[in-house]
Amino acid sequence: MDILETSFIYLASALLFSEVYIWSVPQGAELRWVVEGRPWERARLNERPIYLRSLYIGLALLQTFLHLYCDYDRIEESVQDGMSDPSIQRAAYVAQEPLKRGQPLSEDSKDPNGSLINGLKAKKTAVKVSLLRDLNNFANDVGKSFAYWELAMICRKFPERRVSIFKDIDRLEGAAWSQISMECLRMVEGVTSRISAYGQPSTQQRALIKVEDLQSLPRLGTPLKQDSIFMSSPQPTTRREMMETKMGTFAKSVGDYPVTSYGSPIGPKGTQYIEAARDKLLTPEQRQALTLAHIRSQFYVYLTRFLHSWLGQPFRQTFARRIRSIAFGQPFSELIPTINAVDSLTSLVTASLKEDAYGKVAKDIPLVMRTFIVTYQTLDRFAGTLSPHWTDVEFSDSQRQTEDVLAMLDALKHGLGDTVKAFSGFSADLGIVDQDIRIAKAIAGIA
């Protein structure tokens, strides 16, 4: 959730608790809005309920700050890396494995593979209310994260279930492998798509700049006259024409006065008096300090000092946060599902040598390798060229390889390495071009 919605939830809960508390206390607590007083005294406003509610509001704002600063939504999870290093710990929004009695969650379904595929295809909804939309999308993102996590576990720990994916070829929307690989590749390609779309105008922005969509402003005055400009203007006859003539005369008279650097029409003597007073009262350094450029530079100096302090740390947009939101999506990062998608594809592709009896996987191996290569090159190049945000005052080039970027690159590197090792002797038969083989070996560090 973003700052406004997190603040709203904490404020709403704090105010609800305060109202319930005030309503439940006895009358002797003196928490009513108005104090009656003695018969001869006026009723007066009671400050106690205001003070109590202010404490709750302050507590809610403090909780919001701690929630965002400590990132309470971030829960550590061990990603199913397939052939990658299983000791790597990466962040996700789910903490417990998608298992039930030691089996994948979808195993209880009448159609296990169908349930898994539906989870991979979970889409974000277009609810108009922002909070409801984000809650709905958060639930869908968690469901999709579980589906990709479950798929990675199936590909690694449950060989019988993995074989069932290869054998499931009689579905209406295509074989199970085709649908699963399509969704996994779409998840991986999302990294490249988001990076390519960075800096480009959105669909709404492009629609606004179309000439045919522009609407002319309403006309405030009378239409321009079509008569000869050398003809004398006729005498006004109506009240409106007389008013327009007077206003025009007044505007012309104002324009006849000289305009100073202050932008106000004054006479020549007034200009001389102002200039003389300015020269006597202000030194050249003081006049320079009052210029707009100097004020802006001083403001930037103080703002930079503030951002360097511990108070300004929450207001910095660090490079890690910046590249995470661009490459892996926002407000909910898709890093973990993407890594699980890479590991799942790698496990299925390498296992297909022995388990794919129908040969459905072989024709898609060049596409899988090419997608991994393009994603790796795009992310690695983007991490090396992305400009830091102006608030990231403590940025250094050593921070470009963030934890999220390294985790994604590591998964792609291991995926390419395992695929090349498994199919190096069949590359020509599978249609894998030699250039992709060379690039994949270079990325994976294979001689």
PDB file of N, CA and C in Angstrom, residues 58-137:
ATOM      1  N   GLY A  58      -1.743  11.235  16.743  1.00  0.00           N
ATOM      2  CA  GLY A  58      -0.285  11.213  16.730  1.00  0.00           C
ATOM      3  C   GLY A  58       0.272   9.802  16.762  1.00  0.00           C
ATOM      4  N   LEU A  59      -0.376   8.919  17.550  1.00  0.00           N
ATOM      5  CA  LEU A  59       0.060   7.527  17.603  1.00  0.00           C
ATOM      6  C   LEU A  59      -0.133   6.847  16.252  1.00  0.00           C
ATOM      7  N   ALA A  60      -1.243   7.160  15.573  1.00  0.00           N
ATOM      8  CA  ALA A  60      -1.489   6.572  14.251  1.00  0.00           C
ATOM      9  C   ALA A  60      -0.437   7.018  13.246  1.00  0.00           C
ATOM     10  N   LEU A  61      -0.083   8.299  13.283  1.00  0.00           N
ATOM     11  CA  LEU A  61       0.953   8.783  12.366  1.00  0.00           C
ATOM     12  C   LEU A  61       2.308   8.151  12.674  1.00  0.00           C
ATOM     13  N   LEU A  62       2.595   7.963  13.965  1.00  0.00           N
ATOM     14  CA  LEU A  62       3.848   7.301  14.336  1.00  0.00           C
ATOM     15  C   LEU A  62       3.866   5.858  13.855  1.00  0.00           C
ATOM     16  N   GLN A  63       2.744   5.159  14.006  1.00  0.00           N
ATOM     17  CA  GLN A  63       2.667   3.786  13.530  1.00  0.00           C
ATOM     18  C   GLN A  63       2.810   3.712  12.005  1.00  0.00           C
ATOM     19  N   THR A  64       2.244   4.692  11.315  1.00  0.00           N
ATOM     20  CA  THR A  64       2.399   4.732   9.858  1.00  0.00           C
ATOM     21  C   THR A  64       3.858   4.889   9.471  1.00  0.00           C
ATOM     22  N   PHE A  65       4.553   5.792  10.157  1.00  0.00           N
ATOM     23  CA  PHE A  65       5.973   6.005   9.867  1.00  0.00           C
ATOM     24  C   PHE A  65       6.777   4.730  10.117  1.00  0.00           C
ATOM     25  N   LEU A  66       6.525   4.077  11.263  1.00  0.00           N
ATOM     26  CA  LEU A  66       7.258   2.847  11.571  1.00  0.00           C
ATOM     27  C   LEU A  66       6.923   1.735  10.584  1.00  0.00           C
ATOM     28  N   HIS A  67       5.658   1.678  10.166  1.00  0.00           N
ATOM     29  CA  HIS A  67       5.239   0.646   9.204  1.00  0.00           C
ATOM     30  C   HIS A  67       5.988   0.793   7.887  1.00  0.00           C
ATOM     31  N   LEU A  68       6.091   2.033   7.397  1.00  0.00           N
ATOM     32  CA  LEU A  68       6.759   2.262   6.116  1.00  0.00           C
ATOM     33  C   LEU A  68       8.274   2.196   6.253  1.00  0.00           C
ATOM     34  N   TYR A  69       8.794   2.728   7.362  1.00  0.00           N
ATOM     35  CA  TYR A  69      10.249   2.753   7.531  1.00  0.00           C
ATOM     36  C   TYR A  69      10.816   1.352   7.744  1.00  0.00           C
ATOM     37  N   CYS A  70      10.129   0.547   8.561  1.00  0.00           N
ATOM     38  CA  CYS A  70      10.587  -0.820   8.844  1.00  0.00           C
ATOM     39  C   CYS A  70      10.080  -1.820   7.825  1.00  0.00           C
ATOM     40  N   ASP A  71       9.201  -1.375   6.910  1.00  0.00           N
ATOM     41  CA  ASP A  71       8.686  -2.234   5.844  1.00  0.00           C
ATOM     42  C   ASP A  71       8.063  -3.501   6.436  1.00  0.00           C
ATOM     43  N   TYR A  72       6.991  -3.282   7.242  1.00  0.00           N
ATOM     44  CA  TYR A  72       6.342  -4.411   7.912  1.00  0.00           C
ATOM     45  C   TYR A  72       5.727  -5.400   6.923  1.00  0.00           C
ATOM     46  N   ASP A  73       5.429  -4.957   5.690  1.00  0.00           N
ATOM     47  CA  ASP A  73       4.841  -5.854   4.706  1.00  0.00           C
ATOM     48  C   ASP A  73       5.838  -6.843   4.140  1.00  0.00           C
ATOM     49  N   ARG A  74       7.101  -6.642   4.420  1.00  0.00           N
ATOM     50  CA  ARG A  74       8.151  -7.475   3.800  1.00  0.00           C
ATOM     51  C   ARG A  74       8.461  -8.652   4.711  1.00  0.00           C
ATOM     52  N   ILE A  75       8.247  -9.846   4.202  1.00  0.00           N
ATOM     53  CA  ILE A  75       8.483 -11.065   4.961  1.00  0.00           C
ATOM     54  C   ILE A  75       9.502 -11.907   4.209  1.00  0.00           C
ATOM     55  N   GLU A  76      10.495 -12.388   4.935  1.00  0.00           N
ATOM     56  CA  GLU A  76      11.554 -13.178   4.294  1.00  0.00           C
ATOM     57  C   GLU A  76      11.048 -14.573   3.964  1.00  0.00           C
ATOM     58  N   GLU A  77      11.427 -15.051   2.785  1.00  0.00           N
ATOM     59  CA  GLU A  77      11.006 -16.376   2.320  1.00  0.00           C
ATOM     60  C   GLU A  77      12.129 -17.001   1.526  1.00  0.00           C
ATOM     61  N   SER A  78      12.271 -18.305   1.635  1.00  0.00           N
ATOM     62  CA  SER A  78      13.278 -19.029   0.865  1.00  0.00           C
ATOM     63  C   SER A  78      12.675 -19.432  -0.465  1.00  0.00           C
ATOM     64  N   VAL A  79      13.184 -18.850  -1.546  1.00  0.00           N
ATOM     65  CA  VAL A  79      12.656 -19.115  -2.875  1.00  0.00           C
ATOM     66  C   VAL A  79      13.107 -20.487  -3.341  1.00  0.00           C
ATOM     67  N   GLN A  80      12.194 -21.192  -4.035  1.00  0.00           N
ATOM     68  CA  GLN A  80      12.557 -22.479  -4.618  1.00  0.00           C
ATOM     69  C   GLN A  80      13.400 -22.204  -5.862  1.00  0.00           C
ATOM     70  N   ASP A  81      14.700 -22.297  -5.710  1.00  0.00           N
ATOM     71  CA  ASP A  81      15.606 -21.868  -6.766  1.00  0.00           C
ATOM     72  C   ASP A  81      15.827 -22.916  -7.843  1.00  0.00           C
ATOM     73  N   GLY A  82      15.274 -24.117  -7.697  1.00  0.00           N
ATOM     74  CA  GLY A  82      15.558 -25.138  -8.697  1.00  0.00           C
ATOM     75  C   GLY A  82      17.021 -25.509  -8.641  1.00  0.00           C
ATOM     76  N   MET A  83      17.752 -25.189  -9.704  1.00  0.00           N
ATOM     77  CA  MET A  83      19.178 -25.502  -9.744  1.00  0.00           C
ATOM     78  C   MET A  83      20.020 -24.404  -9.110  1.00  0.00           C
ATOM     79  N   SER A  84      19.375 -23.304  -8.665  1.00  0.00           N
ATOM     80  CA  SER A  84      20.123 -22.212  -8.052  1.00  0.00           C
ATOM     81  C   SER A  84      20.479 -22.568  -6.610  1.00  0.00           C
ATOM     82  N   ASP A  85      21.258 -21.719  -5.964  1.00  0.00           N
ATOM     83  CA  ASP A  85      21.691 -21.935  -4.598  1.00  0.00           C
ATOM     84  C   ASP A  85      20.485 -21.857  -3.659  1.00  0.00           C
ATOM     85  N   PRO A  86      20.093 -22.932  -2.968  1.00  0.00           N
ATOM     86  CA  PRO A  86      18.895 -22.893  -2.128  1.00  0.00           C
ATOM     87  C   PRO A  86      19.078 -22.099  -0.860  1.00  0.00           C
ATOM     88  N   SER A  87      20.282 -21.679  -0.530  1.00  0.00           N
ATOM     89  CA  SER A  87      20.506 -20.940   0.704  1.00  0.00           C
ATOM     90  C   SER A  87      20.227 -19.459   0.561  1.00  0.00           C
ATOM     91  N   ILE A  88      19.996 -19.006  -0.677  1.00  0.00           N
ATOM     92  CA  ILE A  88      19.734 -17.581  -0.887  1.00  0.00           C
ATOM     93  C   ILE A  88      18.366 -17.242  -0.327  1.00  0.00           C
ATOM     94  N   GLN A  89      18.290 -16.229   0.497  1.00  0.00           N
ATOM     95  CA  GLN A  89      17.027 -15.775   1.076  1.00  0.00           C
ATOM     96  C   GLN A  89      16.578 -14.525   0.334  1.00  0.00           C
ATOM     97  N   ARG A  90      15.328 -14.563  -0.131  1.00  0.00           N
ATOM     98  CA  ARG A  90      14.802 -13.409  -0.849  1.00  0.00           C
ATOM     99  C   ARG A  90      13.468 -13.030  -0.258  1.00  0.00           C
ATOM    100  N   ALA A  91      13.001 -11.781  -0.533  1.00  0.00           N
ATOM    101  CA  ALA A  91      11.806 -11.251   0.128  1.00  0.00           C
ATOM    102  C   ALA A  91      10.561 -11.590  -0.649  1.00  0.00           C
ATOM    103  N   ALA A  92       9.453 -11.783   0.070  1.00  0.00           N
ATOM    104  CA  ALA A  92       8.168 -12.031  -0.564  1.00  0.00           C
ATOM    105  C   ALA A  92       7.077 -11.645   0.407  1.00  0.00           C
ATOM    106  N   TYR A  93       5.843 -11.719  -0.043  1.00  0.00           N
ATOM    107  CA  TYR A  93       4.708 -11.363   0.791  1.00  0.00           C
ATOM    108  C   TYR A  93       4.017 -12.610   1.358  1.00  0.00           C
ATOM    109  N   VAL A  94       4.611 -13.748   1.208  1.00  0.00           N
ATOM    110  CA  VAL A  94       4.072 -14.975   1.770  1.00  0.00           C
ATOM    111  C   VAL A  94       5.167 -15.651   2.558  1.00  0.00           C
ATOM    112  N   ALA A  95       4.808 -16.358   3.632  1.00  0.00           N
ATOM    113  CA  ALA A  95       5.816 -16.904   4.523  1.00  0.00           C
ATOM    114  C   ALA A  95       5.742 -18.407   4.668  1.00  0.00           C
ATOM    115  N   GLN A  96       4.592 -19.028   4.475  1.00  0.00           N
ATOM    116  CA  GLN A  96       4.454 -20.456   4.650  1.00  0.00           C
ATOM    117  C   GLN A  96       4.368 -21.146   3.290  1.00  0.00           C
ATOM    118  N   GLU A  97       4.985 -22.281   3.198  1.00  0.00           N
ATOM    119  CA  GLU A  97       5.004 -23.004   1.932  1.00  0.00           C
ATOM    120  C   GLU A  97       3.594 -23.409   1.520  1.00  0.00           C
ATOM    121  N   PRO A  98       3.312 -23.395   0.216  1.00  0.00           N
ATOM    122  CA  PRO A  98       1.969 -23.762  -0.263  1.00  0.00           C
ATOM    123  C   PRO A  98       1.773 -25.269  -0.263  1.00  0.00           C
ATOM    124  N   LEU A  99       1.792 -25.854   0.915  1.00  0.00           N
ATOM    125  CA  LEU A  99       1.645 -27.290   1.074  1.00  0.00           C
ATOM    126  C   LEU A  99       0.501 -27.589   2.028  1.00  0.00           C
ATOM    127  N   LYS A 100      -0.096 -28.733   1.836  1.00  0.00           N
ATOM    128  CA  LYS A 100      -1.142 -29.229   2.721  1.00  0.00           C
ATOM    129  C   LYS A 100      -0.919 -30.715   2.920  1.00  0.00           C
ATOM    130  N   ARG A 101      -0.609 -31.080   4.178  1.00  0.00           N
ATOM    131  CA  ARG A 101      -0.267 -32.462   4.505  1.00  0.00           C
ATOM    132  C   ARG A 101       0.901 -32.963   3.636  1.00  0.00           C
ATOM    133  N   GLY A 102       1.864 -32.069   3.407  1.00  0.00           N
ATOM    134  CA  GLY A 102       3.058 -32.424   2.670  1.00  0.00           C
ATOM    135  C   GLY A 102       2.903 -32.493   1.172  1.00  0.00           C
ATOM    136  N   GLN A 103       1.734 -32.101   0.648  1.00  0.00           N
ATOM    137  CA  GLN A 103       1.483 -32.122  -0.781  1.00  0.00           C
ATOM    138  C   GLN A 103       1.128 -30.713  -1.266  1.00  0.00           C
ATOM    139  N   PRO A 104       1.329 -30.424  -2.566  1.00  0.00           N
ATOM    140  CA  PRO A 104       0.940 -29.099  -3.090  1.00  0.00           C
ATOM    141  C   PRO A 104      -0.538 -28.812  -2.844  1.00  0.00           C
ATOM    142  N   LEU A 105      -0.865 -27.530  -2.685  1.00  0.00           N
ATOM    143  CA  LEU A 105      -2.242 -27.139  -2.381  1.00  0.00           C
ATOM    144  C   LEU A 105      -3.219 -27.599  -3.455  1.00  0.00           C
ATOM    145  N   SER A 106      -2.805 -27.544  -4.711  1.00  0.00           N
ATOM    146  CA  SER A 106      -3.709 -27.905  -5.798  1.00  0.00           C
ATOM    147  C   SER A 106      -3.944 -29.399  -5.908  1.00  0.00           C
ATOM    148  N   GLU A 107      -3.255 -30.209  -5.093  1.00  0.00           N
ATOM    149  CA  GLU A 107      -3.385 -31.658  -5.182  1.00  0.00           C
ATOM    150  C   GLU A 107      -4.780 -32.115  -4.766  1.00  0.00           C
ATOM    151  N   ASP A 108      -5.446 -31.347  -3.888  1.00  0.00           N
ATOM    152  CA  ASP A 108      -6.783 -31.716  -3.429  1.00  0.00           C
ATOM    153  C   ASP A 108      -7.857 -31.413  -4.467  1.00  0.00           C
ATOM    154  N   SER A 109      -7.523 -30.675  -5.501  1.00  0.00           N
ATOM    155  CA  SER A 109      -8.509 -30.306  -6.508  1.00  0.00           C
ATOM    156  C   SER A 109      -8.825 -31.493  -7.417  1.00  0.00           C
ATOM    157  N   LYS A 110     -10.033 -31.473  -8.005  1.00  0.00           N
ATOM    158  CA  LYS A 110     -10.393 -32.492  -8.977  1.00  0.00           C
ATOM    159  C   LYS A 110      -9.513 -32.407 -10.222  1.00  0.00           C
ATOM    160  N   ASP A 111      -9.038 -31.187 -10.504  1.00  0.00           N
ATOM    161  CA  ASP A 111      -8.155 -30.952 -11.648  1.00  0.00           C
ATOM    162  C   ASP A 111      -6.920 -30.198 -11.146  1.00  0.00           C
ATOM    163  N   PRO A 112      -5.935 -30.898 -10.589  1.00  0.00           N
ATOM    164  CA  PRO A 112      -4.783 -30.215  -9.980  1.00  0.00           C
ATOM    165  C   PRO A 112      -4.063 -29.280 -10.943  1.00  0.00           C
ATOM    166  N   ASN A 113      -3.765 -29.752 -12.142  1.00  0.00           N
ATOM    167  CA  ASN A 113      -3.057 -28.894 -13.095  1.00  0.00           C
ATOM    168  C   ASN A 113      -3.906 -27.713 -13.520  1.00  0.00           C
ATOM    169  N   GLY A 114      -5.211 -27.918 -13.664  1.00  0.00           N
ATOM    170  CA  GLY A 114      -6.086 -26.809 -14.018  1.00  0.00           C
ATOM    171  C   GLY A 114      -6.137 -25.753 -12.948  1.00  0.00           C
ATOM    172  N   SER A 115      -6.199 -26.172 -11.672  1.00  0.00           N
ATOM    173  CA  SER A 115      -6.183 -25.204 -10.572  1.00  0.00           C
ATOM    174  C   SER A 115      -4.872 -24.429 -10.542  1.00  0.00           C
ATOM    175  N   LEU A 116      -3.769 -25.126 -10.792  1.00  0.00           N
ATOM    176  CA  LEU A 116      -2.465 -24.452 -10.812  1.00  0.00           C
ATOM    177  C   LEU A 116      -2.398 -23.441 -11.944  1.00  0.00           C
ATOM    178  N   ILE A 117      -2.883 -23.807 -13.111  1.00  0.00           N
ATOM    179  CA  ILE A 117      -2.858 -22.890 -14.255  1.00  0.00           C
ATOM    180  C   ILE A 117      -3.730 -21.664 -13.994  1.00  0.00           C
ATOM    181  N   ASN A 118      -4.894 -21.859 -13.379  1.00  0.00           N
ATOM    182  CA  ASN A 118      -5.763 -20.721 -13.056  1.00  0.00           C
ATOM    183  C   ASN A 118      -5.083 -19.767 -12.086  1.00  0.00           C
ATOM    184  N   GLY A 119      -4.326 -20.323 -11.138  1.00  0.00           N
ATOM    185  CA  GLY A 119      -3.580 -19.457 -10.217  1.00  0.00           C
ATOM    186  C   GLY A 119      -2.511 -18.656 -10.927  1.00  0.00           C
ATOM    187  N   LEU A 120      -1.840 -19.271 -11.910  1.00  0.00           N
ATOM    188  CA  LEU A 120      -0.817 -18.546 -12.667  1.00  0.00           C
ATOM    189  C   LEU A 120      -1.426 -17.450 -13.525  1.00  0.00           C
ATOM    190  N   LYS A 121      -2.680 -17.616 -13.929  1.00  0.00           N
ATOM    191  CA  LYS A 121      -3.341 -16.648 -14.805  1.00  0.00           C
ATOM    192  C   LYS A 121      -4.103 -15.575 -14.050  1.00  0.00           C
ATOM    193  N   ALA A 122      -3.986 -15.513 -12.732  1.00  0.00           N
ATOM    194  CA  ALA A 122      -4.724 -14.522 -11.949  1.00  0.00           C
ATOM    195  C   ALA A 122      -4.420 -13.123 -12.451  1.00  0.00           C
ATOM    196  N   LYS A 123      -5.471 -12.357 -12.691  1.00  0.00           N
ATOM    197  CA  LYS A 123      -5.323 -11.012 -13.244  1.00  0.00           C
ATOM    198  C   LYS A 123      -5.715  -9.974 -12.202  1.00  0.00           C
ATOM    199  N   LYS A 124      -5.165  -8.777 -12.375  1.00  0.00           N
ATOM    200  CA  LYS A 124      -5.544  -7.654 -11.519  1.00  0.00           C
ATOM    201  C   LYS A 124      -6.886  -7.103 -11.963  1.00  0.00           C
ATOM    202  N   THR A 125      -7.695  -6.718 -10.976  1.00  0.00           N
ATOM    203  CA  THR A 125      -9.026  -6.206 -11.272  1.00  0.00           C
ATOM    204  C   THR A 125      -9.002  -4.701 -11.413  1.00  0.00           C
ATOM    205  N   ALA A 126     -10.034  -4.173 -12.067  1.00  0.00           N
ATOM    206  CA  ALA A 126     -10.121  -2.730 -12.340  1.00  0.00           C
ATOM    207  C   ALA A 126     -11.205  -2.104 -11.483  1.00  0.00           C
ATOM    208  N   VAL A 127     -11.097  -2.254 -10.149  1.00  0.00           N
ATOM    209  CA  VAL A 127     -12.045  -1.612  -9.240  1.00  0.00           C
ATOM    210  C   VAL A 127     -11.738  -0.121  -9.180  1.00  0.00           C
ATOM    211  N   LYS A 128     -12.780   0.707  -9.219  1.00  0.00           N
ATOM    212  CA  LYS A 128     -12.566   2.147  -9.301  1.00  0.00           C
ATOM    213  C   LYS A 128     -12.052   2.724  -7.978  1.00  0.00           C
ATOM    214  N   VAL A 129     -12.565   2.251  -6.838  1.00  0.00           N
ATOM    215  CA  VAL A 129     -12.139   2.781  -5.552  1.00  0.00           C
ATOM    216  C   VAL A 129     -10.706   2.335  -5.296  1.00  0.00           C
ATOM    217  N   SER A 130      -9.847   3.297  -4.980  1.00  0.00           N
ATOM    218  CA  SER A 130      -8.411   3.000  -4.899  1.00  0.00           C
ATOM    219  C   SER A 130      -8.107   1.953  -3.841  1.00  0.00           C
ATOM    220  N   LEU A 131      -8.661   2.129  -2.634  1.00  0.00           N
ATOM    221  CA  LEU A 131      -8.334   1.206  -1.552  1.00  0.00           C
ATOM    222  C   LEU A 131      -8.838  -0.186  -1.865  1.00  0.00           C
ATOM    223  N   LEU A 132     -10.082  -0.300  -2.344  1.00  0.00           N
ATOM    224  CA  LEU A 132     -10.630  -1.610  -2.695  1.00  0.00           C
ATOM    225  C   LEU A 132      -9.848  -2.236  -3.842  1.00  0.00           C
ATOM    226  N   ARG A 133      -9.442  -1.416  -4.813  1.00  0.00           N
ATOM    227  CA  ARG A 133      -8.669  -1.942  -5.927  1.00  0.00           C
ATOM    228  C   ARG A 133      -7.342  -2.516  -5.451  1.00  0.00           C
ATOM    229  N   ASP A 134      -6.648  -1.772  -4.579  1.00  0.00           N
ATOM    230  CA  ASP A 134      -5.347  -2.239  -4.115  1.00  0.00           C
ATOM    231  C   ASP A 134      -5.476  -3.485  -3.248  1.00  0.00           C
ATOM    232  N   LEU A 135      -6.523  -3.546  -2.408  1.00  0.00           N
ATOM    233  CA  LEU A 135      -6.727  -4.737  -1.605  1.00  0.00           C
ATOM    234  C   LEU A 135      -7.046  -5.939  -2.484  1.00  0.00           C
ATOM    235  N   ASN A 136      -7.869  -5.704  -3.506  1.00  0.00           N
ATOM    236  CA  ASN A 136      -8.207  -6.796  -4.418  1.00  0.00           C
ATOM    237  C   ASN A 136      -6.985  -7.262  -5.187  1.00  0.00           C
ATOM    238  N   ASN A 137      -6.216  -6.299  -5.699  1.00  0.00           N
ATOM    239  CA  ASN A 137      -5.011  -6.660  -6.444  1.00  0.00           C
ATOM    240  C   ASN A 137      -3.967  -7.307  -5.545  1.00  0.00           C
TER     241      ASN A 137
END
